[in-house]
XYZ file of C-alpha atoms in Angstrom:
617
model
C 8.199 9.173 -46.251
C 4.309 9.316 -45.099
C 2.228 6.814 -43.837
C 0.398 6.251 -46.996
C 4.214 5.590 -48.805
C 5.040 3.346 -46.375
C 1.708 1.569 -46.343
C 2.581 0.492 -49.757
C 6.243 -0.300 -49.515
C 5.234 -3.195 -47.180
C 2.602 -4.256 -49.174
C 5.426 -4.728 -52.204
C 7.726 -6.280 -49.461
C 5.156 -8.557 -48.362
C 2.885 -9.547 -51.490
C 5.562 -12.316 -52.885
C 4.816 -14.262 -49.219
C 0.800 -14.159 -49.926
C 1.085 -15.681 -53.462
C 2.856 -19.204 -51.608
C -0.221 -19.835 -49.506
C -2.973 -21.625 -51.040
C -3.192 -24.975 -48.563
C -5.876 -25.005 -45.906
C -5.677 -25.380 -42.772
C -4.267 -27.986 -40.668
C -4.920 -28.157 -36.767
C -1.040 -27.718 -36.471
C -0.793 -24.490 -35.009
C 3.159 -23.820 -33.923
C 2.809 -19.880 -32.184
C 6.122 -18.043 -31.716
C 5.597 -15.614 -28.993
C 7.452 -11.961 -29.389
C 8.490 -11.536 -25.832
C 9.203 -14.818 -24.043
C 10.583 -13.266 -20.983
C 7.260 -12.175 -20.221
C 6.066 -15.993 -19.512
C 9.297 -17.046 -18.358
C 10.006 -15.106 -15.442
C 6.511 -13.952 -14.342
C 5.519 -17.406 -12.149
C 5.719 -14.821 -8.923
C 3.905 -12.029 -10.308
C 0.189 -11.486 -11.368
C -0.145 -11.184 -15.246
C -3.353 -10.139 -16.483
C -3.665 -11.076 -20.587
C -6.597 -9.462 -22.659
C -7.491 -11.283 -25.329
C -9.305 -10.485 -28.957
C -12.601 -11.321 -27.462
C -12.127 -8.503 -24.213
C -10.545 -6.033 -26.859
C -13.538 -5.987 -29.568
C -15.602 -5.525 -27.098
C -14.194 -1.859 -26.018
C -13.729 0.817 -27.393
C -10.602 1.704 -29.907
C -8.157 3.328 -28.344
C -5.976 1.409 -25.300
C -7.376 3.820 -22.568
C -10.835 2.761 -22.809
C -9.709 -0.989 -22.903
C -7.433 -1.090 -20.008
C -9.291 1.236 -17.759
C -12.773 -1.085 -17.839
C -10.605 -4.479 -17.703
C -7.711 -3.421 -15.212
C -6.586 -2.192 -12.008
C -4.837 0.237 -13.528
C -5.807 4.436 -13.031
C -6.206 6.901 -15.820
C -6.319 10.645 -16.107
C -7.674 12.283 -19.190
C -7.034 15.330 -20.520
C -11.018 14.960 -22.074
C -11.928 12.366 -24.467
C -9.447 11.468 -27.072
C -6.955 13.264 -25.372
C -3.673 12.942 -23.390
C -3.742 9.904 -21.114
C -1.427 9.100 -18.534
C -1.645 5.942 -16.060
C -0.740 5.601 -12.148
C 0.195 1.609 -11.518
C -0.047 0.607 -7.769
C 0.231 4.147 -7.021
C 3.476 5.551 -9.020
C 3.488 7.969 -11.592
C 3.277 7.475 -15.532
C 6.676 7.245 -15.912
C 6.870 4.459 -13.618
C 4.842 2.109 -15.864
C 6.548 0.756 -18.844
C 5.012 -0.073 -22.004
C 6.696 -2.719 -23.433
C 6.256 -3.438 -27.738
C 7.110 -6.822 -28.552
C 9.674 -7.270 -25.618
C 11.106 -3.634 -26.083
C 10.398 -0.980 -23.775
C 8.982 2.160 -25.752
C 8.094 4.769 -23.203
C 9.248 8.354 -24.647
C 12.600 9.118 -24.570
C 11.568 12.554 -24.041
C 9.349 12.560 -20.968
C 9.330 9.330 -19.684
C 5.981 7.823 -20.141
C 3.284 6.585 -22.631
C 0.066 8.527 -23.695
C -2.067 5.502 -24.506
C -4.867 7.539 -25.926
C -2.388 7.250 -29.561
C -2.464 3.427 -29.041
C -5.047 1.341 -30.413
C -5.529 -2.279 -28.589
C -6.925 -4.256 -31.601
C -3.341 -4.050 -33.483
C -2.342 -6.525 -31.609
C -2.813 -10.473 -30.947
C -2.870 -9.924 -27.356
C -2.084 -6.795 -24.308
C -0.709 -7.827 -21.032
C -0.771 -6.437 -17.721
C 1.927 -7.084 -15.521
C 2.011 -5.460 -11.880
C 5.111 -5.513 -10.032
C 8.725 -4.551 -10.619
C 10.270 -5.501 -13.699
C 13.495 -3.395 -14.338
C 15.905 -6.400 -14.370
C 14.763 -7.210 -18.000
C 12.781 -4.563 -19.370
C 14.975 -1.374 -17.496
C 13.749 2.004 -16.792
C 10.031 2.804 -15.877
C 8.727 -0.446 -14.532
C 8.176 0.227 -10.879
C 4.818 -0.079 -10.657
C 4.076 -2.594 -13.609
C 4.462 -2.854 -16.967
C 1.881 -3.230 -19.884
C 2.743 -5.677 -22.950
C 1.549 -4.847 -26.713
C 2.299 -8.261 -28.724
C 2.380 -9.166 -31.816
C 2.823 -13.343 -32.060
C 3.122 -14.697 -34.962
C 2.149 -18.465 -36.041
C 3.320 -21.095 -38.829
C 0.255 -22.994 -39.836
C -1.356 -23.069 -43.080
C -3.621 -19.952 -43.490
C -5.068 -16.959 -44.807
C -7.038 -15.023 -42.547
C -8.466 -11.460 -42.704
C -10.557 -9.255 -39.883
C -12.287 -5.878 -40.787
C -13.777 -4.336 -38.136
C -16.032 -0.531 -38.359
C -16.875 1.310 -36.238
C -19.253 4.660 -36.554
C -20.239 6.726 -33.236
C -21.583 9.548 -31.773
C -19.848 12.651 -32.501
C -18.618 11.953 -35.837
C -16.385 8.945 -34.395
C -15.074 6.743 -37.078
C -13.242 3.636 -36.340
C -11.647 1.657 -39.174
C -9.398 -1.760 -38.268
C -7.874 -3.899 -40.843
C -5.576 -7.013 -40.245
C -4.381 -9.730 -42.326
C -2.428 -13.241 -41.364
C -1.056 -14.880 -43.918
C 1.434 -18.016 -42.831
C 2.552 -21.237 -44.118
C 5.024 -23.621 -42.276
C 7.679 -21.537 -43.424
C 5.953 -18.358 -43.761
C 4.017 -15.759 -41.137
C 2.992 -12.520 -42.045
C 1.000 -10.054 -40.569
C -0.599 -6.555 -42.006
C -2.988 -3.988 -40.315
C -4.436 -0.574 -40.686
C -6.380 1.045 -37.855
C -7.266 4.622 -38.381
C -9.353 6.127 -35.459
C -10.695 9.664 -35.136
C -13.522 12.147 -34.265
C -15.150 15.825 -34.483
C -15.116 14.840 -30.485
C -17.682 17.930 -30.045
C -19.780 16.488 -27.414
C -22.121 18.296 -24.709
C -21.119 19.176 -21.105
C -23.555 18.017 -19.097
C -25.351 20.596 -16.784
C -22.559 23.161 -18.056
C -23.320 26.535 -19.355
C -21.907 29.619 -20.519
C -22.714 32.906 -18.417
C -25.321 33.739 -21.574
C -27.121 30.564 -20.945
C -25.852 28.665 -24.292
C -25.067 24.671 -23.674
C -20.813 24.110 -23.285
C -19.597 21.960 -25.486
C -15.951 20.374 -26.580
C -14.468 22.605 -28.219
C -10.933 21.902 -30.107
C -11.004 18.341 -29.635
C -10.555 16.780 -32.810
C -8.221 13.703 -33.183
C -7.231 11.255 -36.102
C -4.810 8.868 -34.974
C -3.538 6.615 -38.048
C -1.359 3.302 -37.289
C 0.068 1.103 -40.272
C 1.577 -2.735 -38.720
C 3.400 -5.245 -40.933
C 4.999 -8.359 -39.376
C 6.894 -11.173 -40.783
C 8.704 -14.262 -39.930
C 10.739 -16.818 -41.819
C 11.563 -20.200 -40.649
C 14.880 -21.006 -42.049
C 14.708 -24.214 -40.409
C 13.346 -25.919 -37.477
C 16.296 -24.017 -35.403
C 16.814 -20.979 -36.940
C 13.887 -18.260 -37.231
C 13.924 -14.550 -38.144
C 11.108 -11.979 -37.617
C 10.563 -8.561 -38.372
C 8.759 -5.929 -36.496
C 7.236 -2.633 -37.968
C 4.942 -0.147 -36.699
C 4.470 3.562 -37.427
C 1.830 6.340 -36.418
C 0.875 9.520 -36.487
C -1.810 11.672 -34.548
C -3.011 14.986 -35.328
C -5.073 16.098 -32.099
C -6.015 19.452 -31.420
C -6.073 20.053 -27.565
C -9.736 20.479 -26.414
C -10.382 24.161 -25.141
C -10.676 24.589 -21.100
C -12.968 28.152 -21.452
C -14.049 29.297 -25.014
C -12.000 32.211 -24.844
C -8.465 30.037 -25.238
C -6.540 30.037 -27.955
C -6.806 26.947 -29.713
C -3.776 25.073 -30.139
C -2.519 21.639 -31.652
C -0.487 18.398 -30.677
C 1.266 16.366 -33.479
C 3.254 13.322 -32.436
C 4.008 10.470 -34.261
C 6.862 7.091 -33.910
C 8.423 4.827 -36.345
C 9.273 1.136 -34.663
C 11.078 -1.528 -36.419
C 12.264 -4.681 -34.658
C 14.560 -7.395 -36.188
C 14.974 -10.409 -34.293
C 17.000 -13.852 -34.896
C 15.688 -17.238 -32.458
C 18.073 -19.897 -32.580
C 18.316 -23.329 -31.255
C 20.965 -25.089 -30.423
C 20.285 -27.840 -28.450
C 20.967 -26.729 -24.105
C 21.690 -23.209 -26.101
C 19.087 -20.902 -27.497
C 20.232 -17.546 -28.347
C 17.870 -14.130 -29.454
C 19.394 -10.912 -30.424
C 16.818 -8.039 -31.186
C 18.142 -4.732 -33.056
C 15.473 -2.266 -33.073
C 15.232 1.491 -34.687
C 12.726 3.638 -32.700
C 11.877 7.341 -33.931
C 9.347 9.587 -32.426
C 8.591 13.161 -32.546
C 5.867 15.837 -31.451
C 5.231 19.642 -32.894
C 3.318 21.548 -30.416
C 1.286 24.421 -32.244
C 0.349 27.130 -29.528
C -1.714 28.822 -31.702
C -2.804 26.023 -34.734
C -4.094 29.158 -36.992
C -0.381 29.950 -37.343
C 2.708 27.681 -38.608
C 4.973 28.500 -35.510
C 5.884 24.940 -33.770
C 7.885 23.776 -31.318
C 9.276 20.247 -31.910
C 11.649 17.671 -30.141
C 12.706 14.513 -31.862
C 14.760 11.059 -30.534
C 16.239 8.381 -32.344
C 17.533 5.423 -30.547
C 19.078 2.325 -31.289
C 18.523 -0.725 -29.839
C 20.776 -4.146 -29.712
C 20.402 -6.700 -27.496
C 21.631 -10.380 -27.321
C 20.038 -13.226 -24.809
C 21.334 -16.353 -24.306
C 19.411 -19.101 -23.102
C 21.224 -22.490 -21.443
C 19.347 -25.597 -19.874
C 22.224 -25.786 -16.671
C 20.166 -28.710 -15.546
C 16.814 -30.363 -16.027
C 15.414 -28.065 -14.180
C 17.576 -25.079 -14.282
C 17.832 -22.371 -16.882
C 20.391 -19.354 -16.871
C 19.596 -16.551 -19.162
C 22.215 -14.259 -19.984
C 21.667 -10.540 -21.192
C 23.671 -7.730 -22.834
C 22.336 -4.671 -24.245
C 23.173 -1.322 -25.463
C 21.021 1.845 -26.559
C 22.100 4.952 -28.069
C 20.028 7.989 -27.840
C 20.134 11.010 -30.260
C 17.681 13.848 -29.060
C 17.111 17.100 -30.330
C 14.280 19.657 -30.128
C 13.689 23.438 -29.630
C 13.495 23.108 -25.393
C 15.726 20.439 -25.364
C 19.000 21.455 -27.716
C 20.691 18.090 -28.951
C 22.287 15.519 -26.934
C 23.484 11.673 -27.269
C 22.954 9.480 -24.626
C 24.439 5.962 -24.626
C 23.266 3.082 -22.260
C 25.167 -0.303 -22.011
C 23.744 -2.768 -19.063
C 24.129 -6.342 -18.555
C 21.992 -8.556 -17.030
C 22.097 -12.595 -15.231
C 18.171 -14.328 -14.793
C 18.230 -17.518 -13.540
C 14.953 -19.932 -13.123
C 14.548 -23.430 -11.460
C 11.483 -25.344 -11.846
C 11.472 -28.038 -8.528
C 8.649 -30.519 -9.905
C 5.981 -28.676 -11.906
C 4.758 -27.189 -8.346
C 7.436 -24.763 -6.786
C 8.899 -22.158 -9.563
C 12.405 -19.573 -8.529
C 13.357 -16.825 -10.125
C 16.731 -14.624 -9.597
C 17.959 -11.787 -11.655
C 20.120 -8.796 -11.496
C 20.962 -6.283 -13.816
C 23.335 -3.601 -13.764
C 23.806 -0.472 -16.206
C 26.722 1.836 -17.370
C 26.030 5.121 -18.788
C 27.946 8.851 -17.972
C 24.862 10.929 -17.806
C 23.776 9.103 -13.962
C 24.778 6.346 -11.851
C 22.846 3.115 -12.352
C 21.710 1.538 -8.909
C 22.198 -2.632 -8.706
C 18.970 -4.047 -9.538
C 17.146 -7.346 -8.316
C 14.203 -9.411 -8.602
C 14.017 -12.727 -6.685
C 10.562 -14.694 -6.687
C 8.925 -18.010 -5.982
C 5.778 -19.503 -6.412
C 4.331 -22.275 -4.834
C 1.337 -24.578 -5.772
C 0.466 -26.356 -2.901
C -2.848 -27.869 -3.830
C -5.060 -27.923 -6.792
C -6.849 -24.683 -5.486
C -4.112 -22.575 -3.759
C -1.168 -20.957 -5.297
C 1.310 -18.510 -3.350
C 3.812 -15.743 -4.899
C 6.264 -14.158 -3.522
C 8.868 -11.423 -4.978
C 11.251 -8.914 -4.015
C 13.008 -6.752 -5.851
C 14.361 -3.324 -6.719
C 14.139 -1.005 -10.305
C 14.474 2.243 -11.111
C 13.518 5.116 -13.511
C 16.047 7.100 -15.103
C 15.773 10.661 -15.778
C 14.502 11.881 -19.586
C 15.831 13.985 -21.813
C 13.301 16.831 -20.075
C 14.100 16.104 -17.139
C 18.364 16.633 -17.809
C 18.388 19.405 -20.854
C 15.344 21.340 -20.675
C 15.981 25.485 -21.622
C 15.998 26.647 -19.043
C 15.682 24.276 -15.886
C 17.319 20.874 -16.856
C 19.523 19.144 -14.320
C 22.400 17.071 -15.832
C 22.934 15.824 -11.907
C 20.616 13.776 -11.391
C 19.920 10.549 -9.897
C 17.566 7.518 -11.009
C 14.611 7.460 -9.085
C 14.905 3.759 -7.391
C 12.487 1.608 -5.285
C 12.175 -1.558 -3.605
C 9.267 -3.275 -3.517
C 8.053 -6.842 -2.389
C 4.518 -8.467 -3.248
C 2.276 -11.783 -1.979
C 0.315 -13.201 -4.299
C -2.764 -15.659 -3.826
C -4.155 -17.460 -6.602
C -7.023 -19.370 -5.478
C -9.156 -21.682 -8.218
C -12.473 -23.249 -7.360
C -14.172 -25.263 -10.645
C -14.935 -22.447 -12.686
C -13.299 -19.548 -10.324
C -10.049 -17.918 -10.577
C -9.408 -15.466 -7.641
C -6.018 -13.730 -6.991
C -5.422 -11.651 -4.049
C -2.074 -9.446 -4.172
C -0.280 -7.415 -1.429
C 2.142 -5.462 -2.200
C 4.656 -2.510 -0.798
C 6.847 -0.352 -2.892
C 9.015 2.225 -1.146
C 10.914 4.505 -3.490
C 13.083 7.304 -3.189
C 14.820 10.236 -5.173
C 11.833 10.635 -6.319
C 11.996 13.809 -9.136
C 9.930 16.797 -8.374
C 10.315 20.285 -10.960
C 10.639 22.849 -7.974
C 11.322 26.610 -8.034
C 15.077 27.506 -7.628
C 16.938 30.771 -8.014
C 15.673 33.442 -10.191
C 11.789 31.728 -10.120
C 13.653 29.389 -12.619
C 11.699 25.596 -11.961
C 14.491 22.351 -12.225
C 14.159 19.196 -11.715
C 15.304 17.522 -7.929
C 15.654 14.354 -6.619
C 14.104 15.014 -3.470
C 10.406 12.989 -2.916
C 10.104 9.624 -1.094
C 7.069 7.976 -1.601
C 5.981 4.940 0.511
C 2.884 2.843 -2.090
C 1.153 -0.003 -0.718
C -2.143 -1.453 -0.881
C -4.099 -4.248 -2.177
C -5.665 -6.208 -5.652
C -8.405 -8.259 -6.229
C -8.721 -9.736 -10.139
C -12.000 -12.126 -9.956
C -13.121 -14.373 -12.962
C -16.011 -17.172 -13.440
C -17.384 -18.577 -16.672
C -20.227 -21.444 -16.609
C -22.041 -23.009 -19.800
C -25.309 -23.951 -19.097
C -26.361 -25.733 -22.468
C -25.556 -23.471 -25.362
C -25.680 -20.556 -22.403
C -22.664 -19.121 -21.679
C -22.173 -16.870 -18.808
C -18.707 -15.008 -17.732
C -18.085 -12.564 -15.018
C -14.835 -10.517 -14.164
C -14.022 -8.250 -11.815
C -11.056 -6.188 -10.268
C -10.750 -3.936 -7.152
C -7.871 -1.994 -5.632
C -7.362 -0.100 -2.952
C -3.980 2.664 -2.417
C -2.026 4.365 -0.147
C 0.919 5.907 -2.030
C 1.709 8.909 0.406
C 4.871 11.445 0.559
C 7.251 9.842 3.764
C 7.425 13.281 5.095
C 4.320 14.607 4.844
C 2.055 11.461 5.249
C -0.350 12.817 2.438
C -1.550 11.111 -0.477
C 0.151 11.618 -3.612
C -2.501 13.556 -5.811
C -4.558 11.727 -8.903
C -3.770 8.771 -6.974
C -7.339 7.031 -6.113
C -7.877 5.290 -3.219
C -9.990 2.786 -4.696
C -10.440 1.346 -7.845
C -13.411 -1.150 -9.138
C -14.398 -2.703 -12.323
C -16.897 -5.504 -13.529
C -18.121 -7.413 -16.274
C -20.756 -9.270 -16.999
C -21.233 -11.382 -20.917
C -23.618 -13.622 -22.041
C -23.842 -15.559 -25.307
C -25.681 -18.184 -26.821
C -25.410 -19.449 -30.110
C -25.138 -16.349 -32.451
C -25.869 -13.840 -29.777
C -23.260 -12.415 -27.342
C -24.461 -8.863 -24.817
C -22.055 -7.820 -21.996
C -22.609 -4.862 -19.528
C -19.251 -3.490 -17.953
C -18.719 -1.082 -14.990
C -16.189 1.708 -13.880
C -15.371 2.867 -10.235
C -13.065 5.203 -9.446
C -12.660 6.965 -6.113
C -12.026 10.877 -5.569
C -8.730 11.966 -5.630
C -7.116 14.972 -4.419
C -5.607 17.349 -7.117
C -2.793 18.853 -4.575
C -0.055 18.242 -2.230
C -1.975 19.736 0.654
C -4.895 16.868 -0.016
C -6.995 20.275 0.825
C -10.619 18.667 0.703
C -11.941 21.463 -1.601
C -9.678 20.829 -4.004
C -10.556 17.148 -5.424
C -12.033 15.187 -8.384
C -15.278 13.577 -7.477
C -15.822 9.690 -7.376
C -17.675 8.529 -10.490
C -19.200 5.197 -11.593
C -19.872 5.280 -15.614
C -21.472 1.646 -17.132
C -21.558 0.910 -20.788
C -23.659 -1.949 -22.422
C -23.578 -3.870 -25.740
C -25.048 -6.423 -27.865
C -23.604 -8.001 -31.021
C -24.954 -10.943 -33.186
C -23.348 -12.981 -35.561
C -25.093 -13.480 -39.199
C -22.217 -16.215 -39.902
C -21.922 -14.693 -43.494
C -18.832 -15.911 -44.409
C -16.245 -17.347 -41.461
C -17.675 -14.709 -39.007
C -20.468 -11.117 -39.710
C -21.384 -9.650 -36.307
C -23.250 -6.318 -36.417
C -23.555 -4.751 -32.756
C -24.485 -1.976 -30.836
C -23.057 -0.528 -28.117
C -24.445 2.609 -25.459
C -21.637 4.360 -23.540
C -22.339 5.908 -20.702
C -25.304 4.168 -19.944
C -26.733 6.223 -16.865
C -25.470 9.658 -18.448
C -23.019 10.293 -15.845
C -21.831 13.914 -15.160
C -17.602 13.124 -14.605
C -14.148 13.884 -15.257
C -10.893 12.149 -14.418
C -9.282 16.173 -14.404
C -10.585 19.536 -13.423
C -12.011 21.127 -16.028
C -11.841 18.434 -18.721
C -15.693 16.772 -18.708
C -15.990 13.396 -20.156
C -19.323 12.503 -22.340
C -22.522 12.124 -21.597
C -24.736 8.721 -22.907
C -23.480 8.650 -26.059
C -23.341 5.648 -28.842
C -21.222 3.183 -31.102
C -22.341 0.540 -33.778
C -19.566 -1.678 -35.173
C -19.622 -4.602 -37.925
C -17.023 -7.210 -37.531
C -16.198 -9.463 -41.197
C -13.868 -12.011 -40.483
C -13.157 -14.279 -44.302
C-alpha cells in the first residue's frame, strides 16, 4: 500500500469522529499521556521535555532540534543525511528511541538515524539521560529519547499548518489536526520535508579552481500520523497508534568522481493500547506491529538493490496496584517476535520474552524510591539481571538530590549475529553499570541541575579482522564513561517583556579500560545556549552550538581529528493574529558562516536561510 493509500484510509477511518464535534471549548482539559512510565519512575533521573514552542523554533528534522536544545552529540554524514547520536559517551546503539512507550531502534543495526524523524509530529520529545533498560530493554545505556503523542478529551477542533521554504530548494510542509470530544480524541498529521541540498563548500575547491559543492544529496522524507482514542467509560480507554514513513535520500558524494548511490528506508508503526481502572488495579496492555526496511542502491542509475526487512511483534501487559498509600508495584510481562530477512542478512526469527517487577514509594511529597528489575529469556544470547534503584530527595524549596544505580544492556542486532559473511551467533549483550547524582537547584525564576554520572560497561562489540581477512563481530571492548551535565534555565516578564534563557554544557571522558584513550567521535565538551524574547506579537531568539574536537581513531593520533566548531542561528517571527494564531518569520542559519563538519569529509553549510508561516484555526 503507499503512503498516499494509506493517507486516505485513515482519513475514511477517522472522518465519522470529526462530524460529532461541534461544542466549543470548555477549560476541562483531561490529557492521557502515551508513556506513563516515563513520569513515573524518572524522580531520580534528569528528564529534559521540549515542548511545541522549542520545536517550531528549529529546524524540521529531530537532529537539528535536539542537537541546539540538548546535551546530546551528533555526527552527520552532511546535511540531511545519516545521523547517529553518542549519549554520555556510548555509542548510537546505546541510546534508545522510545515511540509512545515502545522502543523502536532498528532491529537491524541497533540504533536510530534521526535525520528521517521530524520533531513537530509530535505533542512533545523527551530527553532522558541515564539507564533505563528495566522498562524500555535494549539500547538505553546512555539515555533514552521519547517521541509522544498524548492525546486529550476536551471539546475541540484544532488545526496547525506550518511552511517552511529555504535555501537550497528546502521545502518544509507540516500538517496536524486534533479533533476530541469527552469521548472522542483524534489526531492527524502530514509532514513532508525535503531538499536539492546542493549547497557550497566553503573555501573548498576542485584542482581546476571551480567552487565544491554537495553533490548527491537530495532527500524527501514523507511521514503520515493518525491517532485515536475512545473513552468507553470513565475506566476503560482504548487508543490507537499509527505512523508510517518513507525517505528517499541519495548519499551526498565525498569527491566528484564517486559513483552516486541511493538510500531508501522506510517503517510502518501501529500501537493498540487498552487503560483500565479498577480501583487499587490499573492494568495497560500495548500490542504493537513495527515494519521497517532499507534498499541500498550502489549505483542509483541502475535497479540493482540490496534490501533487509524486519517485522516484529510486540505484546506487553502492565499491571498497576496501590500496595499502600504510598506504595505502588508495577508488574510487567512482555514478548517480541522478530522476523528478519535481507540479502546480507538471510532470514531469521528471533523471539524475546522478559518479565519485569518496578516498585515506587512516595514518603511525604518530599523523598521519592524507585526499584526495578527485569530479566529476559531468549535462545539467541543470555540476558544479564537488570536493575535500577533511585531516590530523590527534596530537602528545601531550592535543593533537590538524585541518586540512581543501575545496570542495562544492549543486545546484539540482526547485523551483528547473521551478517554474510562475518556474523557471530555467540555473542553476548553488551552490559553496563552505571550510577548518577543529580542536583536540582531552583532560585525564583532559575532552574539549575548539575548531574554526575559513571557508566562502566563491558563486552563491548567491536567488528575485528579474523581468519581469512574475514571482519566479525567480538565482545571484547570495555569502556569506562564518566563526566558531567549542566542544563540551565531562567525566564523573567518584565511588563509585556518576556525574556528566557537556556543553556546546557557537558563535559566526557568515555575511554577504552585498556588503552586509556578516548573513544573516537566522542567530544569532550559539549555547549549550547538560547536566548528568546517576545513581547506582545513579536517573539526573536538567537541559539548557539559548541562542540569540541574529537579524535576520528583509536590511536587519538592528534592529526587525525575533527575540529571544534561553534555555529549560531537567529530568528524572528511575528504574529498577525489572523485567525487563532498567523506568524510569518525568518530565520538565518549559520549566522557567522562557519567553515565545519561533524565527519571528515562531509562539510556542513555555510550562512544559509529559512522563512516559515505558522496558521493555527
Amino acid at each position: 500500500m503507499t503512503v498516499k493509500l494509506r493517507f486516505v484510509f485513515c482519513l475514511l477511518l477517522l472522518c465519522q469522529i470529526s462530524l460529532a464535534q461541534k461544542d466549543s471549548i470548555t477549560s476541562l482539559k483531561e490529557v492521557y499521556v502515551s508513556d506513563k512510565n516515563l513520569k513515573k519512575y524518572a524522580a531520580s533521573q534528569s528528564v529534559l521535555k521540549l515542548t511545541d514552542s522549542v520545536i517550531n523554533k528549529n529546524e524540521a528534522l529531530l537532529t537539528d532540534l535536539l542537537n541546539f536544545n540538548s546535551t546530546l552529540y551528533f555526527k552527520e554524514y552532511g546535511r540531511g543525511m545519516l545521523s547517529t547520536v553518542s549519549f554520555r559517551g556510548t555509542t548510537s546503539s546505546q541510546t534508545a528511541v522510545i515511540w509512545n512507550g515502545i522502543n523502536i531502534n532498528s532491529q537491524m543495526n541497533g540504533s536510530t538515524d534521526f535525520n528521517t524523524i521530524s520533531g513537530s509530529d509530535y505533542n512533545s520529545v523527551s530527553v532522558k539521560a541515564g539507564g533505563g533498560s528495566v522498562i524500555y530493554g535494549s539500547g538505553a545505556i546512555g539515555g533514552t529519547v521519547h517521541l509522544n503523542n498524548d492525546l486529550l478529551f476536551f471539546n475541540r477542533f484544532e488545526n496547525n499548518l506550518k511552511l517552511d521554504y529555504g535555501s537550497f530548494n528546502t521545502i518544509g510542509i507540516n500538517y496536524k489536526t486534533s479533533i476530541s470530544n469527552k469521548k472522542w480524541s483524534t489526531q492527524i498529521g502530514f509532514s513532508k520535508n525535503s531538499s536539492t541540498n546542493d549547497y557550497k563548500y566553503l573555501d573548498r575547491y576542485t584542482w581546476r579552481g571551480e567552487q565544491r559543492r554537495n553533490q548527491n544529496g537530495q532527500y524527501d522524507i514523507i511521514t503520515l500520523n493518525a491517532n485515536v482514542g475512545y473513552k468507553i467509560n470513565d475506566n476503560n480507554i482504548l487508543k490507537l497508534y499509527s505512523q508510517t514513513s518513507n525517505t528517499d535520500r541519495n548519499t551526498s558524494l565525498i569527491t566528484e568522481t564517486d559513483t552516486k548511490s541511493k538510500y531508501v528506508n522506510g517503517f510502518n508503526r501501529n500501537l493498540l493500547e487498552y487503560d483500565g481502572n479498577f480501583g487499587k488495579l490499573k492494568t495497560n496492555f500495548k500490542t504493537a506491529y513495527i515494519f521497517e526496511n532499507y534498499q541500498y542502491f550502489a549505483d542509483n542509475s541502475t535497479n540493482n538493490f540490496t534490501y533487509g526487512k524486519t517485522e516484529n511483534l510486540i505484546t506487553k501487559l502492565d499491571l498497576d496496584y496501590n500496595l499502600f498509600k504510598s506504595t505502588q508495584i508495577n508488574a510487567i510481562v512482555d514478548y517480541s517476535r522478530t522476523n528478519g530477512y535481507g540479502s546480507s542478512f538471510g532470514s531469521h526469527v528471533r523471539e524475546i520474552s522478559s518479565a519485569s517487577l518496578l516498585v515506587r514509594q512516595d514518603i511525604g511529597t518530599d523523598w521519592k524510591n524507585e526499584l526495578g528489575i527485569r530479566k529476559e529469556v531468549t535462545d539467541n544470547y543470555k540476558s544479564p539481571l537488570l536493575f535500577n534503584f533511585g531516590s530523590s530527595y527534596k530537602f528545601n524549596n531550592w535543593y533537590n538530590l538524585k541518586l540512581n544505580v543501575s545496570r542495562n544492556f544492549r543486545i546484539p542486532t540482526y547485523n551483528d549475529l547473521y551478517w554474510e559473511t562475518g556474523g557471530n551467533p555467540n555473542l553476548k549483550p553488551e552490559s553496563s553499570y552505571q550510577g548518577e547524582i543529580g542536583n536540582v537547584f531552583t532560585f525564583k525564576n532559575i532552574t539549575w541541575t548539575q548531574n554526575l554520572y559513571y557508566i562502566k560497561i563491558k563486552d563491548m562489540l567491536q567488528w575485528v579482522p579474523g581468519p581469512g581477512g574475514i571482519w566479525s563481530p567480538q565482545n571484547q571492548d570495555k569502556v569506562d564513561s564518566y563526566g558531567t551535565e549542566t542544563l540551565l534555565s531562567w525566564k523573567k516578564s518584565y511588563g509585556k517583556n518576556i525574556f528566557a534563557v537556556n543553556a546546557t554544557y557537558t563535559y566526557t571522558i568515555s575511554e577504552d579500560d585498556q588503552t586509556k584513550k578516548q573513544i573516537f567521535f566522542v567530544p569532550f565538551h559539549k555547549a549550547t545556549g538560547a536566548i528568546s524574547y517576545s513581547r506582545n506579537k513579536l517573539s526573536a531568539y538567537y541559539q548557539v552550538l559548541y562542540n569540541g574536537f574529537v579524535y576520528t581513531t583509536e590511536d587519538n593520533n592528534p592529526d587525525d581529528i575533527i575540529n571544534d566548531y561553534t555555529v549560531s542561528n537567529i530568528g524572528i517571527d511575528y504574529d498577525f493574529k489572523f485567525l487563532e494564531s498567523f506568524k510569518l518569520g525568518f530565520q538565518v542559519l549559520n549566522l557567522l558562516n562557519k567553515n565545519y563538519e561533524s565527519l571528515e569529509n562531509r562539510p556542513m553549510p555555510g550562512r544559509n536561510f529559512n522563512m516559515y508561516i505558522t496558521l493555527k484555526f
